Amino acid sequence: MNIKEKLKFLHDNPVVAWHEHFWSTGDFTTLNTVQGDDMMQVFDALGIDKVVTSLPVNKIKRCDPEVFVSANNVTYEAVKRYPGRVYGMAYAHPGYASAAVAEIERCVKELGFVGVKLYYDYFMDDPVYAPIIEKCIELDIPILQHSMHFMDAPNKIRQPLATDGVHMANAAKRYPEATFVMGHFTIAEWKYSLNAIADCPNVYTDMSGSVYDRPQMEMAVEMLGADRILFGTDNSPSSCVGKILGARISDEDKKTILSGRAFSRFLERTVK
Amino acid sequence: MFIDINTYVGHWPFRKLSFNTLKELDILAREYDITHMVVANLNGLFYKDANEANYELLEELKSYNGKTEFIPLAIVNPTYPAWERNARKMIELGFCGFELAPIYHGYSLAPEMFFDMYNPIHRAGKVMELAEELGVPVRVCAGFENFRGRSDLDTPKSLSADDYVALISKYENVPVLATGFSMLAAGGKLSELVKARKNIFFDTTTTATLDPKLCARVKDNIPEEQICFGSLSPFNYMETNLLRISLSGLDEESIKANGARAFKNL
């Protein structure tokens, strides 16, 4: 078998990548169209039909509302530049509760965004997230949380509030009506986080990220079921397409993951 | 010929591996018409006497009857008594080269100062000298698991460009397989050395090449004829690396075959 023949599976089936980033030129005000066009070229080659993108602000200092509003406008530029293929998720800093909630509402109702992306500003089960989670329940949109259980000291220092599966499970039990996505389960100590969310039906996960340890896909399907796993690359397309093609899981499970069947309604509803 | 220069059998103490026997690697290889796999036994990173792992691999090879041709490397620990005798014996028994695991065996790829600061000892260099004498290559893997997910009992270290420079700068006749090292980080002095020598090879394991700009940087650092296919099986999904060589714009057929140039008579 040639890998290009195997790749036909993606070209022959609907593929939605739920965890992507179209970056700004560095200041969160202007879309980096060069990076965006390069990414779209790679997505085309790999058979990825639709992508959901966000622009979280990874500033060491605090992210004021005007910054996250600007970042979301950059995401909207990407949505407009690649119409019908790119969908937006809103990023907001939870420390500014009322401004964050207002921004999420603007992004969903005015810009047609399909979800919220949260970063490592706080652990997911921190009460500071309550207003955002409650707004997402009201708007019926998913919450994608940057997550990983780091084992290495540099990242534990750099991202001390990085959420892992335990934090996700705590939040999910507190808000069973919310829809959570534990971002890139594949990175860092992935089995730890999979175990933590296995019994939380309202926590989904995505398989994005540069790490492609065998057999993380088989393990995720066994522990969660394919319908709780979303496809995504987090800008690591070869790693992620390789993972899905190489996984010893059924074609039906692959189709379920690639299409993001459980999340289709979010895309169908809010296209502008 | 299609050769994967970066595979292992054996166990990893920190998580369960699958496809970690010759028979199972053969299944992976046949799926994509890989004809040869360069293989060593991971257990040799952890046994006090690494050579025990070489004998384990030898036993596994005796009972193996699959299609893929395995090119076995003997794990050599130059800090252990009688390493040289054992290494010579392994070549006599059919091993095709050596593998160094300096991070796990506790030494440096560079000359090290011990009691006499005027006479550093280059333990890795001793293995290179033996490899030169015997006409075999040496493989050195920069790291196995991604650093973010390593067990607390594993090492946080990975090999750097300086480590490789220290190893390869002196022994110009010894082919080196620098596996698991990002070709994007192989600039500067390492890139100069690699371009000057034709017997230093890198693999695709830790280098994303679908982004055209990254791919251009890879080609700036490493001549295409020194880029090889490597999967780091059984740690990783092989398909990722197959995609990287298939869609990168690099010369796919050359990359599939380049690894053979490190070995005589292949």
Coordinates of C-alpha atoms in Angstrom, one line a residue:
Chain A
M1 CA 0.0 0.0 0.0
N2 CA 1.2 3.5 -0.9
I3 CA 0.6 6.2 1.7
K4 CA -1.0 8.3 -1.0
E5 CA -3.6 5.6 -1.7
K6 CA -4.3 5.4 2.0
L7 CA -4.7 9.2 2.1
K8 CA -7.6 8.8 -0.3
F9 CA -9.7 7.9 2.7
L10 CA -9.6 11.5 3.8
H11 CA -10.3 12.8 0.3
D12 CA -13.3 10.4 0.1
N13 CA -14.9 11.3 3.4
P14 CA -15.9 14.6 5.1
V15 CA -13.1 15.9 7.3
V16 CA -13.5 18.7 9.9
A17 CA -10.4 19.8 11.8
W18 CA -11.7 21.2 15.1
H19 CA -8.4 22.6 16.5
E20 CA -6.5 24.9 14.2
H21 CA -4.9 28.4 14.4
F22 CA -4.5 31.0 11.8
W23 CA -2.0 33.3 13.4
S24 CA -1.8 37.1 13.4
T25 CA 1.3 38.9 12.2
G26 CA 2.4 39.1 15.8
D27 CA 0.3 41.8 17.4
F28 CA -3.2 40.2 17.3
T29 CA -4.4 42.9 14.9
T30 CA -3.8 41.5 11.4
L31 CA -4.2 38.1 9.9
N32 CA -1.0 36.4 8.7
T33 CA -2.3 35.6 5.3
V34 CA 1.0 33.9 4.2
Q35 CA 0.7 31.4 7.0
G36 CA -3.0 31.0 6.4
D37 CA -2.6 30.4 2.7
D38 CA 0.2 27.9 3.4
M39 CA -2.0 26.0 5.8
M40 CA -4.9 25.9 3.4
Q41 CA -2.6 24.4 0.8
V42 CA -1.5 21.7 3.2
F43 CA -5.2 21.1 4.2
D44 CA -6.1 20.7 0.5
A45 CA -3.3 18.2 -0.1
L46 CA -4.5 16.2 2.9
G47 CA -8.2 16.2 2.1
I48 CA -9.2 18.4 5.1
D49 CA -12.5 20.1 4.1
K50 CA -13.3 22.4 7.0
V51 CA -11.3 23.9 9.8
V52 CA -12.2 25.6 13.1
T53 CA -9.7 28.2 14.2
S54 CA -9.1 30.4 17.1
L55 CA -6.4 32.9 18.2
P56 CA -5.7 32.6 21.9
V57 CA -3.4 35.3 23.3
N58 CA -0.3 33.7 24.7
K59 CA 1.0 36.8 26.4
I60 CA 3.0 36.4 29.5
K61 CA 1.3 39.6 30.8
R62 CA -2.4 39.9 31.2
C63 CA -4.6 39.9 28.2
D64 CA -6.9 43.0 28.3
P65 CA -10.3 42.9 26.6
E66 CA -9.2 45.1 23.7
V67 CA -6.5 42.5 22.9
F68 CA -8.9 39.5 22.9
V69 CA -11.4 41.4 20.9
S70 CA -8.8 42.3 18.4
A71 CA -7.6 38.6 18.3
N72 CA -11.1 37.5 17.6
N73 CA -11.4 40.0 14.8
V74 CA -8.3 38.4 13.3
T75 CA -10.0 35.0 13.5
Y76 CA -13.0 36.6 11.7
E77 CA -10.7 37.8 8.9
A78 CA -9.7 34.1 8.4
V79 CA -13.3 33.1 8.3
K80 CA -14.0 35.7 5.6
R81 CA -10.8 34.9 3.6
Y82 CA -11.7 31.2 3.3
P83 CA -15.5 31.3 3.1
G84 CA -17.3 28.1 3.8
R85 CA -14.2 26.3 4.9
V86 CA -13.0 28.2 8.0
Y87 CA -15.1 28.6 11.2
G88 CA -14.2 30.7 14.2
M89 CA -14.0 30.1 17.9
A90 CA -13.8 33.0 20.3
Y91 CA -11.0 33.4 22.8
A92 CA -11.6 35.5 25.9
H93 CA -9.7 36.0 29.1
P94 CA -11.8 34.8 32.1
G95 CA -10.3 37.4 34.4
Y96 CA -12.5 40.0 32.8
A97 CA -15.8 38.1 33.4
S98 CA -18.3 40.6 32.0
A99 CA -16.2 41.7 29.1
A100 CA -15.4 38.1 28.3
V101 CA -19.1 37.1 28.3
A102 CA -20.0 40.1 26.1
E103 CA -17.3 39.2 23.7
I104 CA -18.4 35.6 23.4
E105 CA -21.9 36.8 22.7
R106 CA -20.6 39.2 20.0
C107 CA -18.5 36.5 18.4
V108 CA -21.4 34.0 18.3
K109 CA -24.3 36.3 17.4
E110 CA -22.6 38.8 15.2
L111 CA -19.6 36.9 13.7
G112 CA -21.1 33.5 13.5
F113 CA -18.5 31.8 15.6
V114 CA -19.1 28.2 16.6
G115 CA -17.5 27.8 20.0
V116 CA -15.1 29.2 22.7
K117 CA -11.4 28.4 22.9
L118 CA -9.8 28.8 26.4
Y119 CA -6.2 28.9 27.1
Y120 CA -4.0 28.3 30.1
D121 CA -5.1 31.4 32.0
Y122 CA -6.7 29.3 34.8
F123 CA -7.5 25.6 35.4
M124 CA -10.7 24.6 33.8
D125 CA -12.4 23.9 37.2
D126 CA -11.5 27.3 38.6
P127 CA -14.7 29.2 39.6
V128 CA -13.5 32.1 37.5
Y129 CA -14.8 30.3 34.5
A130 CA -18.3 30.1 35.8
P131 CA -19.7 33.1 33.8
I132 CA -18.1 31.9 30.6
I133 CA -19.4 28.3 31.0
E134 CA -22.9 29.5 31.8
K135 CA -22.9 31.7 28.7
C136 CA -21.7 28.8 26.6
I137 CA -24.5 26.6 28.0
E138 CA -27.0 29.4 27.1
L139 CA -25.6 29.8 23.6
D140 CA -25.3 26.0 23.2
I141 CA -21.7 26.1 22.0
P142 CA -18.8 23.9 22.9
I143 CA -15.8 24.9 25.1
L144 CA -12.5 23.9 23.7
Q145 CA -9.9 24.0 26.4
H146 CA -6.1 23.9 25.8
S147 CA -5.1 20.9 27.9
M148 CA -2.2 18.7 28.7
H149 CA -0.7 17.0 31.7
F150 CA 2.8 18.1 31.5
M151 CA 5.6 15.9 33.0
D152 CA 8.5 18.3 32.2
A153 CA 9.7 21.0 34.4
P154 CA 10.0 23.8 31.8
N155 CA 6.4 23.5 30.7
K156 CA 5.2 23.2 34.3
I157 CA 6.9 26.5 34.9
R158 CA 5.8 28.1 31.6
Q159 CA 2.2 27.0 31.8
P160 CA 1.6 26.5 35.5
L161 CA -2.2 26.7 35.1
A162 CA -2.4 24.3 32.1
T163 CA -5.6 22.3 32.5
D164 CA -5.4 18.5 32.4
G165 CA -8.1 15.7 32.3
V166 CA -8.7 15.9 36.1
H167 CA -9.6 19.6 35.8
M168 CA -11.8 18.9 32.8
A169 CA -13.7 16.2 34.6
N170 CA -14.3 18.4 37.7
A171 CA -15.7 21.1 35.5
A172 CA -17.8 18.7 33.5
K173 CA -19.3 17.2 36.7
R174 CA -20.2 20.6 37.9
Y175 CA -21.8 21.6 34.6
P176 CA -23.3 18.4 33.1
E177 CA -25.2 20.5 30.5
A178 CA -22.1 22.1 29.1
T179 CA -20.1 20.6 26.2
F180 CA -16.4 20.5 26.8
V181 CA -13.5 19.6 24.5
M182 CA -10.2 18.6 26.1
G183 CA -7.8 19.9 23.5
H184 CA -5.0 17.8 22.0
F185 CA -5.3 14.8 24.3
T186 CA -2.3 13.4 22.5
I187 CA 0.3 15.7 24.0
A188 CA 2.3 15.1 27.2
E189 CA 1.0 12.4 29.6
W190 CA -2.0 11.6 27.4
K191 CA -3.2 8.4 29.1
Y192 CA -3.5 10.2 32.4
S193 CA -6.0 12.7 30.9
L194 CA -7.9 10.1 29.0
N195 CA -8.4 8.1 32.1
A196 CA -9.6 11.2 33.9
I197 CA -12.4 12.1 31.5
A198 CA -13.4 8.6 30.5
D199 CA -16.5 8.7 32.7
C200 CA -17.6 12.2 31.7
P201 CA -19.9 11.9 28.7
N202 CA -20.0 15.7 28.2
V203 CA -16.2 15.9 27.8
Y204 CA -15.1 15.3 24.2
T205 CA -11.5 15.5 23.1
D206 CA -9.5 16.3 19.9
M207 CA -6.6 14.4 18.6
S208 CA -4.6 17.4 17.5
G209 CA -0.9 18.0 18.3
S210 CA 2.6 17.1 17.2
V211 CA 3.0 14.0 19.3
Y212 CA 2.0 10.8 17.5
D213 CA 2.6 8.0 20.0
R214 CA 1.3 4.6 19.0
P215 CA -1.3 3.5 20.2
Q216 CA -2.9 6.7 21.6
M217 CA -5.7 6.6 19.0
E218 CA -6.6 3.0 19.7
M219 CA -6.5 3.8 23.4
A220 CA -8.7 6.8 23.1
V221 CA -11.4 5.0 21.0
E222 CA -11.4 2.1 23.6
M223 CA -11.7 4.5 26.5
L224 CA -14.1 7.2 25.1
G225 CA -15.6 5.8 21.9
A226 CA -15.0 7.4 18.5
D227 CA -18.0 9.7 18.8
R228 CA -16.2 11.6 21.6
I229 CA -13.1 12.2 19.6
L230 CA -12.8 15.1 17.1
F231 CA -10.2 15.4 14.4
G232 CA -7.8 18.3 14.5
T233 CA -4.1 19.1 13.9
D234 CA -3.2 22.2 16.0
N235 CA -1.1 23.1 13.0
S236 CA 0.7 19.7 13.0
P237 CA -1.0 18.1 10.0
S238 CA 1.4 15.3 9.2
S239 CA 1.4 14.1 12.8
C240 CA -2.3 14.0 13.0
V241 CA -3.2 12.6 9.6
G242 CA -0.6 10.0 10.2
K243 CA -2.2 9.1 13.5
I244 CA -5.6 8.6 12.1
L245 CA -4.4 6.6 9.0
G246 CA -2.1 4.4 11.2
A247 CA -4.6 3.7 14.0
R248 CA -5.8 0.1 14.2
I249 CA -9.4 1.1 14.5
S250 CA -12.4 0.5 12.2
D251 CA -13.1 2.6 9.1
E252 CA -16.4 3.5 10.7
D253 CA -14.7 4.9 13.8
K254 CA -12.3 6.8 11.5
K255 CA -15.2 8.4 9.7
T256 CA -16.8 9.3 12.9
I257 CA -13.7 11.0 14.1
L258 CA -12.9 12.8 10.9
S259 CA -16.4 14.1 10.3
G260 CA -16.9 15.2 13.9
R261 CA -20.3 13.7 13.7
A262 CA -21.3 14.6 17.2
F263 CA -20.4 18.3 16.5
S264 CA -21.9 18.7 13.1
R265 CA -24.8 20.6 14.4
F266 CA -22.6 23.4 15.6
L267 CA -21.3 24.1 12.1
E268 CA -24.7 23.7 10.4
R269 CA -26.3 26.2 12.7
T270 CA -24.1 29.2 12.7
V271 CA -22.6 29.8 9.3
K272 CA -22.8 33.4 8.4
Chain B
M1 CA 15.0 -0.8 -1.6
F2 CA 13.0 1.0 1.1
I3 CA 14.8 1.2 4.4
D4 CA 13.6 2.4 7.8
I5 CA 16.7 3.4 9.8
N6 CA 14.9 4.0 13.1
T7 CA 13.2 1.0 14.7
Y8 CA 13.4 -1.0 17.9
V9 CA 12.2 -4.1 19.6
G10 CA 11.9 -4.6 23.3
H11 CA 10.2 -2.8 26.2
W12 CA 9.9 0.7 27.4
P13 CA 9.8 0.9 31.2
F14 CA 7.4 3.9 31.2
R15 CA 4.5 2.7 29.0
K16 CA 3.4 -0.3 27.2
L17 CA 4.5 -0.5 23.5
S18 CA 2.7 -2.4 20.8
F19 CA 4.3 -3.7 17.6
N20 CA 7.6 -4.1 19.5
T21 CA 8.7 -7.5 18.2
L22 CA 10.4 -8.4 14.9
K23 CA 7.2 -10.2 13.8
E24 CA 5.0 -7.2 14.5
L25 CA 7.5 -4.7 12.9
D26 CA 7.4 -6.9 9.8
I27 CA 3.6 -6.4 9.7
L28 CA 4.1 -2.7 9.7
A29 CA 6.8 -2.8 7.1
R30 CA 5.0 -5.0 4.7
E31 CA 2.0 -2.7 4.7
Y32 CA 4.1 -0.1 2.9
D33 CA 6.7 -2.2 1.1
I34 CA 9.5 -1.4 3.4
T35 CA 12.2 -3.9 2.6
H36 CA 14.7 -3.3 5.4
M37 CA 14.6 -2.0 9.0
V38 CA 17.6 -1.0 11.1
V39 CA 16.7 -2.4 14.5
A40 CA 18.1 -2.5 18.1
N41 CA 16.8 -3.8 21.4
L42 CA 15.5 -1.1 23.7
N43 CA 16.1 -3.3 26.7
G44 CA 19.8 -2.6 26.2
L45 CA 19.2 1.0 27.4
F46 CA 18.2 -0.2 30.8
Y47 CA 20.0 -3.4 31.5
K48 CA 23.2 -2.9 33.5
D49 CA 24.9 -5.1 31.0
A50 CA 23.6 -3.8 27.7
N51 CA 25.0 -6.8 25.8
E52 CA 22.3 -9.1 27.3
A53 CA 19.8 -7.2 25.1
N54 CA 21.9 -7.9 22.1
Y55 CA 21.7 -11.6 22.7
E56 CA 18.0 -11.3 23.2
L57 CA 17.7 -9.7 19.8
L58 CA 19.9 -12.4 18.3
E59 CA 17.6 -15.0 19.7
E60 CA 14.6 -13.2 18.2
L61 CA 16.3 -13.0 14.9
K62 CA 17.0 -16.7 14.8
S63 CA 13.3 -17.6 15.2
Y64 CA 12.1 -14.8 12.8
N65 CA 10.9 -15.9 9.4
G66 CA 9.1 -12.9 8.0
K67 CA 9.7 -11.0 4.8
T68 CA 11.3 -7.8 6.0
E69 CA 15.1 -7.9 6.3
F70 CA 16.3 -6.6 9.7
I71 CA 19.7 -4.9 10.1
P72 CA 20.6 -5.4 13.7
L73 CA 22.6 -2.9 15.7
A74 CA 24.3 -3.9 18.9
I75 CA 23.8 -1.6 21.9
V76 CA 27.2 -0.7 23.2
N77 CA 27.8 0.9 26.6
P78 CA 31.4 2.0 26.7
T79 CA 31.3 2.6 30.5
Y80 CA 30.8 -1.1 31.1
P81 CA 33.7 -3.6 31.5
A82 CA 34.5 -5.7 28.4
W83 CA 32.3 -3.6 26.2
E84 CA 34.9 -3.8 23.4
R85 CA 35.1 -7.6 23.5
N86 CA 31.3 -7.9 23.5
A87 CA 31.0 -5.4 20.7
R88 CA 33.5 -7.3 18.5
K89 CA 31.7 -10.5 19.3
M90 CA 28.3 -9.0 18.2
I91 CA 29.7 -8.0 14.8
E92 CA 31.1 -11.6 14.4
L93 CA 27.6 -12.9 15.2
G94 CA 26.1 -10.8 12.4
F95 CA 25.3 -7.4 13.9
C96 CA 25.8 -4.7 11.3
G97 CA 26.7 -1.7 13.5
F98 CA 26.5 -0.2 16.9
E99 CA 24.1 1.9 18.8
L100 CA 25.1 4.4 21.5
A101 CA 22.7 5.5 24.3
P102 CA 24.8 8.1 26.1
I103 CA 21.9 9.7 28.0
Y104 CA 20.8 6.3 29.4
H105 CA 24.2 4.9 30.1
G106 CA 25.5 8.1 31.7
Y107 CA 28.4 9.4 29.6
S108 CA 28.9 12.2 27.1
L109 CA 29.4 12.1 23.3
A110 CA 32.2 14.6 23.9
P111 CA 35.5 13.9 25.6
E112 CA 35.1 14.0 29.4
M113 CA 37.4 15.2 32.2
F114 CA 37.8 12.8 35.0
F115 CA 40.8 12.9 37.3
D116 CA 43.3 14.3 34.9
M117 CA 42.1 17.6 33.3
Y118 CA 44.8 17.5 30.7
N119 CA 43.8 14.1 29.4
P120 CA 40.1 13.9 28.8
I121 CA 38.7 10.5 28.0
H122 CA 36.4 10.2 25.0
R123 CA 34.4 7.0 25.7
A124 CA 32.1 7.5 22.8
G125 CA 35.2 8.1 20.7
K126 CA 36.5 4.6 21.6
V127 CA 33.4 3.1 20.1
M128 CA 33.8 5.2 17.0
E129 CA 37.4 4.0 16.7
L130 CA 36.2 0.4 16.9
A131 CA 33.4 1.1 14.4
E132 CA 36.0 2.6 12.0
E133 CA 38.3 -0.5 12.4
L134 CA 35.4 -2.8 11.7
G135 CA 33.8 -0.7 9.0
V136 CA 30.4 -0.4 10.6
P137 CA 28.1 2.5 11.3
V138 CA 27.0 4.0 14.6
R139 CA 23.4 5.0 15.4
V140 CA 22.7 7.6 18.1
C141 CA 19.1 8.5 18.8
A142 CA 18.5 12.0 20.2
G143 CA 15.5 11.0 22.3
F144 CA 12.7 8.5 22.4
E145 CA 9.5 10.0 23.9
N146 CA 8.5 13.7 23.5
F147 CA 9.9 15.6 26.5
R148 CA 6.5 16.9 27.6
G149 CA 5.2 13.4 28.5
R150 CA 8.3 11.6 29.9
S151 CA 8.0 9.8 33.1
D152 CA 9.6 11.4 36.2
L153 CA 11.8 8.3 36.2
D154 CA 12.9 8.9 32.7
T155 CA 15.6 11.5 31.8
P156 CA 14.5 15.0 30.7
K157 CA 17.6 15.2 28.5
S158 CA 17.8 14.9 24.7
L159 CA 20.9 15.1 22.6
S160 CA 21.8 18.5 21.2
A161 CA 23.5 19.6 18.0
D162 CA 26.7 20.2 20.0
D163 CA 26.6 16.6 21.2
Y164 CA 26.5 15.3 17.6
V165 CA 29.3 17.7 16.5
A166 CA 31.5 16.3 19.4
L167 CA 30.9 12.8 18.2
I168 CA 31.3 13.1 14.4
S169 CA 33.9 15.8 14.0
K170 CA 36.9 13.5 14.5
Y171 CA 35.8 10.2 13.0
E172 CA 35.2 11.1 9.5
N173 CA 35.2 7.5 8.2
V174 CA 32.4 6.2 10.4
P175 CA 28.9 6.5 9.1
V176 CA 26.6 8.0 11.7
L177 CA 22.8 7.7 11.9
A178 CA 21.6 10.7 13.8
T179 CA 18.1 9.6 14.5
G180 CA 15.3 11.4 16.3
F181 CA 17.0 14.7 15.9
S182 CA 15.2 17.6 14.4
M183 CA 16.8 18.5 11.1
L184 CA 15.5 22.1 11.7
A185 CA 17.9 22.3 14.6
A186 CA 20.9 20.9 12.6
G187 CA 22.2 24.3 11.5
G188 CA 25.5 26.0 12.1
K189 CA 28.6 23.8 12.8
L190 CA 26.6 20.6 12.5
S191 CA 25.2 21.5 9.1
E192 CA 28.7 22.4 8.0
L193 CA 30.0 19.0 9.1
V194 CA 27.1 17.2 7.5
K195 CA 27.6 18.9 4.2
A196 CA 31.4 18.2 4.2
R197 CA 30.8 14.6 4.9
K198 CA 28.5 12.3 3.0
N199 CA 28.2 9.6 5.7
I200 CA 26.1 11.4 8.3
F201 CA 22.4 10.6 8.0
F202 CA 19.3 12.0 9.6
D203 CA 15.7 10.7 9.7
T204 CA 12.3 12.2 9.5
T205 CA 11.1 11.3 12.9
T206 CA 11.1 14.7 14.6
T207 CA 10.9 17.0 11.6
A208 CA 7.7 18.2 10.1
T209 CA 8.2 18.7 6.4
L210 CA 4.7 19.5 5.1
D211 CA 5.1 23.2 5.7
P212 CA 7.0 24.5 2.6
K213 CA 9.0 26.9 4.6
L214 CA 10.1 24.3 7.1
C215 CA 11.0 22.0 4.3
A216 CA 13.2 24.6 2.7
R217 CA 15.0 25.1 6.0
V218 CA 15.5 21.3 6.3
K219 CA 17.1 21.4 2.8
D220 CA 19.3 24.3 3.8
N221 CA 20.7 22.3 6.7
I222 CA 20.9 18.8 5.4
P223 CA 21.6 17.6 1.8
E224 CA 18.7 15.6 0.5
E225 CA 20.9 12.5 -0.1
Q226 CA 21.5 12.4 3.7
I227 CA 17.9 12.5 4.7
C228 CA 16.5 9.0 5.4
F229 CA 13.2 7.5 6.2
G230 CA 12.9 6.8 9.9
S231 CA 9.7 5.9 11.8
L232 CA 10.9 5.4 15.4
S233 CA 8.6 2.4 15.5
P234 CA 7.2 1.1 17.7
F235 CA 6.9 4.4 19.6
N236 CA 5.2 6.3 16.8
Y237 CA 2.7 5.8 14.0
M238 CA 4.7 5.1 10.9
E239 CA 2.2 6.9 8.6
T240 CA 3.2 10.3 9.8
N241 CA 6.7 9.9 8.5
L242 CA 5.4 8.3 5.3
L243 CA 3.3 11.4 4.7
R244 CA 6.3 13.6 5.4
I245 CA 8.4 12.1 2.7
S246 CA 5.5 11.7 0.3
L247 CA 4.1 15.2 0.3
S248 CA 7.1 17.3 1.3
G249 CA 8.5 17.9 -2.2
L250 CA 11.7 16.2 -1.2
D251 CA 12.9 13.3 -3.4
E252 CA 10.8 10.5 -1.9
E253 CA 12.5 7.6 -3.7
S254 CA 15.9 8.9 -2.7
I255 CA 14.9 9.3 1.0
K256 CA 13.5 5.7 1.0
A257 CA 16.9 4.3 -0.1
N258 CA 19.4 6.7 1.4
G259 CA 19.8 4.8 4.7
A260 CA 21.4 1.9 2.8
R261 CA 24.4 4.0 2.1
A262 CA 25.4 3.8 5.7
F263 CA 26.0 0.0 5.4
K264 CA 28.4 -2.0 3.4
N265 CA 26.9 -4.7 1.1
L266 CA 23.4 -3.5 1.2

